[in-house]
Structure formats: C-alpha cells, structure tokens
PDB file of C-alpha atoms and ligand atoms in Angstrom:
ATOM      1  CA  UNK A   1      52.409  51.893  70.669  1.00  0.00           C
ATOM      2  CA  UNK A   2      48.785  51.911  71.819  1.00  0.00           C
ATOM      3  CA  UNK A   3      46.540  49.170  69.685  1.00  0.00           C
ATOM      4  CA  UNK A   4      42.921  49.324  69.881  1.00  0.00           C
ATOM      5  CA  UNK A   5      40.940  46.826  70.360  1.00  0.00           C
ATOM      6  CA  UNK A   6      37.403  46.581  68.657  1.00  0.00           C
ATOM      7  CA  UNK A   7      34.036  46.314  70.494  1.00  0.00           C
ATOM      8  CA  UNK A   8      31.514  44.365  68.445  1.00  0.00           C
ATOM      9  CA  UNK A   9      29.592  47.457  67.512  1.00  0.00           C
ATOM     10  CA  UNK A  10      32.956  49.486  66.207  1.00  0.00           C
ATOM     11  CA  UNK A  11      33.167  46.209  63.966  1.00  0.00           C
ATOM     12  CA  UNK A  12      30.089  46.699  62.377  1.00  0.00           C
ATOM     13  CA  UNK A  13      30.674  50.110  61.663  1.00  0.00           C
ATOM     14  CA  UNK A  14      33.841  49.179  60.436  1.00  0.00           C
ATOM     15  CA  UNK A  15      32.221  46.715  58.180  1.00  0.00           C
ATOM     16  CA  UNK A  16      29.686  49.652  56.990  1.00  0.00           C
ATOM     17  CA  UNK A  17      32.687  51.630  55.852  1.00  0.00           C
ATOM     18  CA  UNK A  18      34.726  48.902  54.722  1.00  0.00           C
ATOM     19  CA  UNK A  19      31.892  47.447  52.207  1.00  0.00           C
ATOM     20  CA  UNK A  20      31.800  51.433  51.123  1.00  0.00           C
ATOM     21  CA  UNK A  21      35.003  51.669  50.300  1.00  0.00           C
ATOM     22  CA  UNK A  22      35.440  48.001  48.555  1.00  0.00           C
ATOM     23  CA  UNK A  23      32.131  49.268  46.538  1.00  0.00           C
ATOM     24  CA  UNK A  24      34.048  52.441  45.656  1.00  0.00           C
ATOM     25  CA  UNK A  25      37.079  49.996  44.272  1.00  0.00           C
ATOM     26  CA  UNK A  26      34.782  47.827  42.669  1.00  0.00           C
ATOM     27  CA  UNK A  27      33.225  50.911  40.970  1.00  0.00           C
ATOM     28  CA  UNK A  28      36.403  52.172  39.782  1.00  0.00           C
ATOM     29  CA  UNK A  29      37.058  48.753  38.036  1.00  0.00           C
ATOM     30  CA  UNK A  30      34.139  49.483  35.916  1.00  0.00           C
ATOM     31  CA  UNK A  31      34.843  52.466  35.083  1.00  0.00           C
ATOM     32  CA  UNK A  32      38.418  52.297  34.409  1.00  0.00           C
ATOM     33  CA  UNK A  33      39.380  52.414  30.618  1.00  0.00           C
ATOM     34  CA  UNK A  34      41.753  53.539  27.853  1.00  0.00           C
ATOM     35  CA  UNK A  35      41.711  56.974  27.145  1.00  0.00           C
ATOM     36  CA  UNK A  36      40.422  58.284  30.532  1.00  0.00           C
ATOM     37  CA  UNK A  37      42.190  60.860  32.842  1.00  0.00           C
ATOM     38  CA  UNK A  38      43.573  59.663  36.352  1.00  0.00           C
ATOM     39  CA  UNK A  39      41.628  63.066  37.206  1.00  0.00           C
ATOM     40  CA  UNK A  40      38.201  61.888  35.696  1.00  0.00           C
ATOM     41  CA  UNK A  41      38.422  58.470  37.631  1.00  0.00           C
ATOM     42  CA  UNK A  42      39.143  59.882  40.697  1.00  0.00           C
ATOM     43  CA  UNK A  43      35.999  62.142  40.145  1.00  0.00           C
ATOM     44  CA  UNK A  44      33.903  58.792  39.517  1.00  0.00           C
ATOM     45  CA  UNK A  45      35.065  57.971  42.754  1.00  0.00           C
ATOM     46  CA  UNK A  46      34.667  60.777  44.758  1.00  0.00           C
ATOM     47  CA  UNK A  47      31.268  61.430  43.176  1.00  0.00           C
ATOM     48  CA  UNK A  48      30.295  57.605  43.845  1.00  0.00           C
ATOM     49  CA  UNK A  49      31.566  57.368  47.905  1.00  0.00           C
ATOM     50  CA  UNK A  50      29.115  61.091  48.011  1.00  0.00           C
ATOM     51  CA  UNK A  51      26.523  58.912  46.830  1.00  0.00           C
ATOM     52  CA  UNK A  52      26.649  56.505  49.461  1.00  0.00           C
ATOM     53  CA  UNK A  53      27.071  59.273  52.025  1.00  0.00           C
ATOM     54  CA  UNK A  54      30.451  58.587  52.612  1.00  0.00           C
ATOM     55  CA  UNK A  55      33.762  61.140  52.912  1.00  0.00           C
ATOM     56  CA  UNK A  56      36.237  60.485  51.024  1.00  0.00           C
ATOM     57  CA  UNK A  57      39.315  59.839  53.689  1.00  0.00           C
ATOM     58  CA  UNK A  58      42.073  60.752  51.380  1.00  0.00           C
ATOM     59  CA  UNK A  59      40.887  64.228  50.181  1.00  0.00           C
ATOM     60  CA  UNK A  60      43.016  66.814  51.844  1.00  0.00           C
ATOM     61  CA  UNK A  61      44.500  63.908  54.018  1.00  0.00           C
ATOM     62  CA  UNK A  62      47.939  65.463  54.701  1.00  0.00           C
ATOM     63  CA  UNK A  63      47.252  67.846  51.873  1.00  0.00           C
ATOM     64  CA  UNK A  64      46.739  65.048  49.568  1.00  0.00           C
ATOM     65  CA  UNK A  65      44.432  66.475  46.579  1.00  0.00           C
ATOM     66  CA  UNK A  66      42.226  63.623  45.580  1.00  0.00           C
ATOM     67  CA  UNK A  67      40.348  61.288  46.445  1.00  0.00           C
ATOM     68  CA  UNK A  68      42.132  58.413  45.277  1.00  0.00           C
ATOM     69  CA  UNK A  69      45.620  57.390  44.838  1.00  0.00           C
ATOM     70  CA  UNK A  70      45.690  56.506  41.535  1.00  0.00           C
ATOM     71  CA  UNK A  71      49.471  54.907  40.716  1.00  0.00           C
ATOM     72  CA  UNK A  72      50.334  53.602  36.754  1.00  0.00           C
ATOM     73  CA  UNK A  73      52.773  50.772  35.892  1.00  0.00           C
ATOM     74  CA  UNK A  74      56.134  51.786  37.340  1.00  0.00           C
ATOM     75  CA  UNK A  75      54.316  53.792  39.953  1.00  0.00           C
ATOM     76  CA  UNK A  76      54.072  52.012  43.104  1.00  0.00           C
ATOM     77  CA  UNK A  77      51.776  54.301  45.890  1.00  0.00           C
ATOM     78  CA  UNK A  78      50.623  57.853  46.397  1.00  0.00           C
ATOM     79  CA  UNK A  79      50.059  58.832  42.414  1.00  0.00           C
ATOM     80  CA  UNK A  80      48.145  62.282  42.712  1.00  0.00           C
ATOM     81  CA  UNK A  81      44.866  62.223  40.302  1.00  0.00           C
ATOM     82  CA  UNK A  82      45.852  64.570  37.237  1.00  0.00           C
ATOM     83  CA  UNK A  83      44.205  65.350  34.256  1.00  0.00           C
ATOM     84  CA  UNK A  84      47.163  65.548  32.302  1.00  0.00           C
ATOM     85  CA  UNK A  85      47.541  61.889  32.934  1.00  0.00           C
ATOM     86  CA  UNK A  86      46.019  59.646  31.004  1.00  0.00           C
ATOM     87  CA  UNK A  87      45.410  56.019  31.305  1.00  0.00           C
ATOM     88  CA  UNK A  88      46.139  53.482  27.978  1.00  0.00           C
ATOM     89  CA  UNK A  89      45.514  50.100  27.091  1.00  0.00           C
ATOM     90  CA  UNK A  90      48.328  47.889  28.725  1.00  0.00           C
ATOM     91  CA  UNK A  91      48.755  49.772  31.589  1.00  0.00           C
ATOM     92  CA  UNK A  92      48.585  48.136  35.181  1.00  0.00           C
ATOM     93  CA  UNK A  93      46.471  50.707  37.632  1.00  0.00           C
ATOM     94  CA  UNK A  94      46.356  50.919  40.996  1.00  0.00           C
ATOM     95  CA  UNK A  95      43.732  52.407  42.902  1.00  0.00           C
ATOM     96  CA  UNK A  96      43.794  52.599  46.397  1.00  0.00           C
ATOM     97  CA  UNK A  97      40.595  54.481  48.251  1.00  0.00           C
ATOM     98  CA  UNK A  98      39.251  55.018  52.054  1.00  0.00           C
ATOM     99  CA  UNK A  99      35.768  56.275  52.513  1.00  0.00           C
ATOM    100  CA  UNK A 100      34.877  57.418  56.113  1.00  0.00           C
ATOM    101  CA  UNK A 101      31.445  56.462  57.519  1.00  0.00           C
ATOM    102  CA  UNK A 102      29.560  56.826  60.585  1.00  0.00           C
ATOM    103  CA  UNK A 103      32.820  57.287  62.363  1.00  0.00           C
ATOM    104  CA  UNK A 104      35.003  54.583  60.958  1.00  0.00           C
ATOM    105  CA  UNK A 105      37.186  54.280  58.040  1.00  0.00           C
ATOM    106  CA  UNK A 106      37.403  51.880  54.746  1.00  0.00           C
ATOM    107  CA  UNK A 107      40.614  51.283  53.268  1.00  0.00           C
ATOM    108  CA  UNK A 108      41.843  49.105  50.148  1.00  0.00           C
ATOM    109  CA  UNK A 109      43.343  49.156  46.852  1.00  0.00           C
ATOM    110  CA  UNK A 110      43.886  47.050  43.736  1.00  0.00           C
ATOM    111  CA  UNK A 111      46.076  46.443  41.398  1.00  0.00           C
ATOM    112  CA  UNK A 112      43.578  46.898  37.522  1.00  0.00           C
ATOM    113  CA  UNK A 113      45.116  45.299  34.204  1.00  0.00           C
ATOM    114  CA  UNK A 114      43.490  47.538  31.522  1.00  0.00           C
ATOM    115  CA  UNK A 115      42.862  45.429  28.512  1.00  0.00           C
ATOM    116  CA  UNK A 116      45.529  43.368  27.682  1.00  0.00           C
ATOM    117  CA  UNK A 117      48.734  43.363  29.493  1.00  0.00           C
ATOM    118  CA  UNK A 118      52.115  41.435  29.020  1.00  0.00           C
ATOM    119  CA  UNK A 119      52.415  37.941  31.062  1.00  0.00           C
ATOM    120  CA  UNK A 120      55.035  39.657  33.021  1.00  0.00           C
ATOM    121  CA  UNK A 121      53.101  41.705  34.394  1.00  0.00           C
ATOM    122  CA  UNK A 122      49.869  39.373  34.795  1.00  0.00           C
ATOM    123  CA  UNK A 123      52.591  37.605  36.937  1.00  0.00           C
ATOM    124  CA  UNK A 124      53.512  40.661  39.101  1.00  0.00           C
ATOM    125  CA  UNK A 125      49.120  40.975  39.746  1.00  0.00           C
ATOM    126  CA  UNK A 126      48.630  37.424  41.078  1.00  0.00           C
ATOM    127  CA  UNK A 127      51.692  36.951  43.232  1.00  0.00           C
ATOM    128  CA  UNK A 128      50.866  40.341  44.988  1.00  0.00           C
ATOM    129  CA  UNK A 129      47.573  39.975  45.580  1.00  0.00           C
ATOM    130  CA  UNK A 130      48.038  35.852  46.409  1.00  0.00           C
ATOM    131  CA  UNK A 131      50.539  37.304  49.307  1.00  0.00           C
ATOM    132  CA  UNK A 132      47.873  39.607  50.310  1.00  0.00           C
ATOM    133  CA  UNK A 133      45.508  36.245  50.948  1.00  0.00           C
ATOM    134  CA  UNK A 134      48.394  34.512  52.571  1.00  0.00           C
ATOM    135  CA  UNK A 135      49.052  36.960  54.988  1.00  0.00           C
ATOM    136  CA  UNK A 136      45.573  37.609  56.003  1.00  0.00           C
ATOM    137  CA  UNK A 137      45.088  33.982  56.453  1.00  0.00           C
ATOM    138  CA  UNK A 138      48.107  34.192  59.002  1.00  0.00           C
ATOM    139  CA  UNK A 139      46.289  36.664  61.147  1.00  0.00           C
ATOM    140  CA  UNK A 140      44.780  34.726  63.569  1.00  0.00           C
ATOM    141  CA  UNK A 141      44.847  34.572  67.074  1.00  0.00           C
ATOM    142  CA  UNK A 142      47.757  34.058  68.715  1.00  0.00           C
ATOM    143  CA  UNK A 143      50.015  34.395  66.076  1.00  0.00           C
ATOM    144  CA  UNK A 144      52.793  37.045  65.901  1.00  0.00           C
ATOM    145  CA  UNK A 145      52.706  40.307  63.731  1.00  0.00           C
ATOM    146  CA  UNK A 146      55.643  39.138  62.362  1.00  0.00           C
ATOM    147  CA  UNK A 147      54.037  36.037  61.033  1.00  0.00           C
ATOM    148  CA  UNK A 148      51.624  38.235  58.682  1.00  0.00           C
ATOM    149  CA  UNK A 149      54.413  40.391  57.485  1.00  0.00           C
ATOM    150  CA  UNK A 150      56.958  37.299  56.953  1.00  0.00           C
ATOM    151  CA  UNK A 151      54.626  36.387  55.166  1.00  0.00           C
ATOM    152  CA  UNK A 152      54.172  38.545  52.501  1.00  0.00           C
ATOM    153  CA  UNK A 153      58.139  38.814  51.963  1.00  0.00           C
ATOM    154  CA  UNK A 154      58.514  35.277  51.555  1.00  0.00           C
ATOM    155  CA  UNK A 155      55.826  34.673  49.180  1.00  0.00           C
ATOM    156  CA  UNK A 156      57.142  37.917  47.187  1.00  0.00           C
ATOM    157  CA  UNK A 157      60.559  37.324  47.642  1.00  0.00           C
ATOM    158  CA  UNK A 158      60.761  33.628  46.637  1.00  0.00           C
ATOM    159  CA  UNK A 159      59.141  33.804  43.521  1.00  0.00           C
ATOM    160  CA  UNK A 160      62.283  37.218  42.985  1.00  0.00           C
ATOM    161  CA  UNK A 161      60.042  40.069  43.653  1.00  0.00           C
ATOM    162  CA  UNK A 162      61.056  43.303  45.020  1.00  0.00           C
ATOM    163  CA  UNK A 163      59.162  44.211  48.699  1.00  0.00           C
ATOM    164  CA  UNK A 164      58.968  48.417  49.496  1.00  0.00           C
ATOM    165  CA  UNK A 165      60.348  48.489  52.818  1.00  0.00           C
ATOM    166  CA  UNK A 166      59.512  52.104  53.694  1.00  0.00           C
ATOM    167  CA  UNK A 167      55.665  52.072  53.318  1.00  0.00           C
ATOM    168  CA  UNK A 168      53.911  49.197  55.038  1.00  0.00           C
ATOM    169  CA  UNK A 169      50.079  48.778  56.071  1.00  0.00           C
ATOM    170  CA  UNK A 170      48.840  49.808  59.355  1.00  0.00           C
ATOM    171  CA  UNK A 171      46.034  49.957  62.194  1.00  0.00           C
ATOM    172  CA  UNK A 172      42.651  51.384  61.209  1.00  0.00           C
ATOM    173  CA  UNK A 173      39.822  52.219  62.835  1.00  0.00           C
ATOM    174  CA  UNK A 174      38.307  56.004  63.757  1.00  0.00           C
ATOM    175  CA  UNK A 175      41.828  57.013  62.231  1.00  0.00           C
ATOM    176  CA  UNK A 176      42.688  55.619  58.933  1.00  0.00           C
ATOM    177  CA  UNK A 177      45.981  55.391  60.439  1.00  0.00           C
ATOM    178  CA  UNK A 178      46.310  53.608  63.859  1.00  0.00           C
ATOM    179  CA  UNK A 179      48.969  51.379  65.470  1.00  0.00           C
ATOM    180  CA  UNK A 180      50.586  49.133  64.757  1.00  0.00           C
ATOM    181  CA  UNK A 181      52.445  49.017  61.675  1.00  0.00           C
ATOM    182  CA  UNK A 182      52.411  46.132  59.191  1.00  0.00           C
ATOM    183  CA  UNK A 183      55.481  45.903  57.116  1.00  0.00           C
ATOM    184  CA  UNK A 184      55.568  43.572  54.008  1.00  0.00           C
ATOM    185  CA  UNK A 185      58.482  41.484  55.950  1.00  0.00           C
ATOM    186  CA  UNK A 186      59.421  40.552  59.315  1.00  0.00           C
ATOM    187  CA  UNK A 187      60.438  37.960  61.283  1.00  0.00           C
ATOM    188  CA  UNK A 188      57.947  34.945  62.119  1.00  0.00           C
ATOM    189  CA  UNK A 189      57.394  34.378  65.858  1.00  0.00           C
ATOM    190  CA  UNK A 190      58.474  38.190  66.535  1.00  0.00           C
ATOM    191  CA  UNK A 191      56.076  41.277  67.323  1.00  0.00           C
ATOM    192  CA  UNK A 192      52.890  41.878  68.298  1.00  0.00           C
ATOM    193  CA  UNK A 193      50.544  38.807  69.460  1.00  0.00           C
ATOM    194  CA  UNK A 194      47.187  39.291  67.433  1.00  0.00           C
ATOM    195  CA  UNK A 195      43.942  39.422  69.497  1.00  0.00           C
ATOM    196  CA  UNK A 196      40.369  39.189  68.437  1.00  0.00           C
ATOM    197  CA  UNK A 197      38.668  42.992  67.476  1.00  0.00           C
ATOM    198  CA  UNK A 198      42.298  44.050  66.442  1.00  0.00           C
ATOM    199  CA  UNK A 199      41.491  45.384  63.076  1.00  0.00           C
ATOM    200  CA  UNK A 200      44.471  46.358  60.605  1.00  0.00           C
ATOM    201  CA  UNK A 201      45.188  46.841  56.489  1.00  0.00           C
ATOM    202  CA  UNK A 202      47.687  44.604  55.015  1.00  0.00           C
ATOM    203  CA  UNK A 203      48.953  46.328  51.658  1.00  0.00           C
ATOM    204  CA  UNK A 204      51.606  44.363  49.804  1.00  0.00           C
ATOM    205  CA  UNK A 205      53.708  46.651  47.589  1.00  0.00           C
ATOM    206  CA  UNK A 206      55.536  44.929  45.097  1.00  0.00           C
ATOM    207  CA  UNK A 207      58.520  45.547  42.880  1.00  0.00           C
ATOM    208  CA  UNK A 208      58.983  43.645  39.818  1.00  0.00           C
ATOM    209  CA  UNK A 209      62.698  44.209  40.207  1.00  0.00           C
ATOM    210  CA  UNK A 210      64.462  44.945  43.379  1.00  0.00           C
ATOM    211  CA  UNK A 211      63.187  46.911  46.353  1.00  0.00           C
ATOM    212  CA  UNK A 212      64.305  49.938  46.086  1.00  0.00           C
ATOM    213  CA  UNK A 213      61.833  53.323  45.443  1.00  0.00           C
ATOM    214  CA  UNK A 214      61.758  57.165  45.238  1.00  0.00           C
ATOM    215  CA  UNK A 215      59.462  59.493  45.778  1.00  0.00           C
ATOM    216  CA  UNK A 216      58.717  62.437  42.845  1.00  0.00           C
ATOM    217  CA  UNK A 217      59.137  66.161  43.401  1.00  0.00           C
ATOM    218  CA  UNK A 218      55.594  66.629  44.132  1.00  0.00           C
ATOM    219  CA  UNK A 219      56.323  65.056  47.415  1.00  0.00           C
ATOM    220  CA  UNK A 220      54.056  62.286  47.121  1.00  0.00           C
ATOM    221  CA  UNK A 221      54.231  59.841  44.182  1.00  0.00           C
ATOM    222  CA  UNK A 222      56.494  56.741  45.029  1.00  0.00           C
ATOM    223  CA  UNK A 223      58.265  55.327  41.869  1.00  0.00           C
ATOM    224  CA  UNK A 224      60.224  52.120  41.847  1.00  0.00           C
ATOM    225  CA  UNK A 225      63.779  53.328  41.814  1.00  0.00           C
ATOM    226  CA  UNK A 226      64.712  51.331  38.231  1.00  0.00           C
ATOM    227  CA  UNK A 227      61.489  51.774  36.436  1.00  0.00           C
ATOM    228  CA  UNK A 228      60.568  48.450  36.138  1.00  0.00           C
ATOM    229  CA  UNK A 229      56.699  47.706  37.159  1.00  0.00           C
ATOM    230  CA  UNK A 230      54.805  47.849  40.690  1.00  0.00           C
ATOM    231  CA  UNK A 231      52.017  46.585  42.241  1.00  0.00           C
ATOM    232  CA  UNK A 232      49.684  47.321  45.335  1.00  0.00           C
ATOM    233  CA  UNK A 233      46.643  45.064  46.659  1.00  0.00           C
ATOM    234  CA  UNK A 234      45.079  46.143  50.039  1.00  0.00           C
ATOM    235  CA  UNK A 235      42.284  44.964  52.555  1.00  0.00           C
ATOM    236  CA  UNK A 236      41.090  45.908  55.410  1.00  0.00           C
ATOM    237  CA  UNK A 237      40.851  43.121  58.302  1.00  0.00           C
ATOM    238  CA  UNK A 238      39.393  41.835  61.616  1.00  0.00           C
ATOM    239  CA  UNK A 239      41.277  39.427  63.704  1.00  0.00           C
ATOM    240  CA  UNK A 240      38.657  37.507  65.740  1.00  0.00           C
ATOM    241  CA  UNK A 241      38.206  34.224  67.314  1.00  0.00           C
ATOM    242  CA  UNK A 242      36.712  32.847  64.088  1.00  0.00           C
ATOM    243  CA  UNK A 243      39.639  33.266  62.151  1.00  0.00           C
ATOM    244  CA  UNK A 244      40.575  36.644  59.801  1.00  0.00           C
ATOM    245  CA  UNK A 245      37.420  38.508  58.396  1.00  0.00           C
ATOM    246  CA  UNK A 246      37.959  41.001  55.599  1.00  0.00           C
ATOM    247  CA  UNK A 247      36.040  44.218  56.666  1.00  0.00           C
ATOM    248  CA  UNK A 248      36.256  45.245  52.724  1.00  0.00           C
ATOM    249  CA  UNK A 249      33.878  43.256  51.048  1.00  0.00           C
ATOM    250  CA  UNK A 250      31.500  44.640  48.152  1.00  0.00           C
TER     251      UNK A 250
HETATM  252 MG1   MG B 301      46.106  51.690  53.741  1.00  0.00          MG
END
C-alpha cells in the first residue's frame, strides 16, 4: 500500500476540484425532477462540470459511459445514465460525480428524495448521511483507519441497517482512486494511523435491509440483493492538524 501524503499546494488544488465537483452535485439537486431521464441529468451534469472547465472523471472511467452514476431506490452504486430510465416522484436518487481539475480529482455523491418520499425511507437518508459526518469527524490525527470505518458500521448497524461490504471509499488525489481503502466497517484501534495532508472519500452505502448486493448484467449497476431500498452519501476529505476538512464544499 503506498499512501500519499498532500503538500499544501496539492490541497488547494484538491479543494479547486473538490468545490467543482460538490457544485456539480449541488447542480444536479436542482435540476433533478419527476419525469426526467437518468440520461438527461447526467447531460446537465456533464454539460455543467464543461462549464467550469472541468473533466468529467467518470466518463469512460473503466468503460463507464456517463458522467454520473446515477442509482434509483433499490439501486445502491454504479447505475449507468439511460434514457430509458426515468425518474418519478417518490423515488430516492443517488448521484455520485468526480470532476478532474488542474490535476486533481473531486469526488462525492448524495442521496436526493424527489418530492415526497415515505418516512422509511427519509429514515434510510439521515442515518446514512449522519454516519458519513460521524466518520469524518473521527478522522483526525492519530486515530486509526479503523476508527473511521467502525464508525460508519456502528452508527448503520445499530439503528438495523444493512452496510455493502464489497465497495468501500478510498484514497484520492491525481487518481480518483488511491490507497488506502475505506470500508464502511472495521475494527477501532486497527489500520492505518491518519496523518495530516492524507486526503481520502468516505462513502457510506447503506442497505435498508441486510447487507447483501448484486451486480446487473451490464456489469456495473449494484442492486441490493432483496430489493429493499439503498442509500449512498460521499465526501471528499483532508486529514490535517486542524481537525477533518471536507475538500467538497459548494
Ligand atoms: Mg468515491
């Protein structure tokens, strides 16, 4: 495993993409509605990281044909943009874009409610994305990997969520995906000990029920094995000596 660490000058870039690509998610949010193709709000974002003269990381990343992963209800990661796929009212979205600037890469997603959804699934939104602010206020320095991953299961798991085990979040930096790996569990006190200008994505994926997934014969979208609901919240962080900072801020 080889971790980079961060000079002060790859964190601002870092912060240049990062605030691109958290623009791009904010974008799609206003966007997003009933009635629209995943196809034609991936376009919105493409067209909108072009106009901040940003690349879009995903397109063509391992083949991948958008350039957003855009993932509906029981759909936890990956969904490829379609135009046969339409989004309606009730559905829970999740977007997840990178935009590559000046060197460095952006990376986040969110979890959108569009219009009115059922309490369950309200529920599913804020526990997720709480977990994500719980674990990035464990990574600080001097704490173990393990810490920020435990972390995320515990907050999950306690409340009887269902954590993916086979996708986790990851390094960042030049390469959208660097060492090390950050799974959605682990053990506290075990793994790597954080260090200021290591920068990393923490990406809760969530199963309303159980943990189990698949992935669809197009090789890339990741269902929840039982159908029931998913969710995915992602940011992009800095560990440094003033505590976590989120690199992808609007
Ligand atoms: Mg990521």
């Amino acid at each position: 495993m080889s971790v980079t660490i961060k000079s002060k000058s790859d964190l601002q870039k870092l912060r240049e993409a990062g605030r691109i690509a958290a623009r791009a998610l904010e974008h799609a949010g206003n966007v997003i509605r009933p009635g629209m193709t995943t196809k034609q709000l991936d376009r919105s974002i493409h067209d909108f990281i072009v106009s901040c003269g940003a690349v879009p990381t995903f397109l063509g990343y391992g083949g991948f044909p958008g350039s957003a992963c855009i993932s509906i209800n029981q759909e936890v990661i990956h969904g490829i943009p379609s135009p046969k796929r339409v989004i309606h009212e009730g559905d829970i979205v999740s977007v997840d874009v990178g935009a590559t600037y000046d060197g460095f890469v952006g990376d986040n997603a969110y979890t959108f409610a569009v219009g009115d959804i059922s309490e369950e699934a309200a529920d599913l939104l804020r526990v997720t994305e709480e977990s994500l602010y719980a674990a990035i206020d464990a990574s600080r320095v001097g704490a173990r990997l393990g810490d920020v991953s435990h972390t995320v299961e515990e907050y999950c798991a306690s409340r009887g969520y269902g954590i993916v085990r086979e996708y986790c979040g990851h390094g960042i930096g030049r390469e959208m995906h660097e060492d090390p790996e950050v799974p959605n569990y682990g053990r506290p006190g075990h793994g790597l000990r954080l260090m200021p200008g290591m920068t990393f994505c923490i990406e809760p994926m969530i199963n309303q029920k159980g943990d189990a997934i698949r992935v669809l014969r197009d090789g890339w979208t990741v269902m929840t094995a039982n159908g029931s609901l998913a969710a995915h919240f992602e940011h992009e962080i800095a560990v440094t000596q003033d505590g976590p900072v989120i690199l992808t801020r609007p």
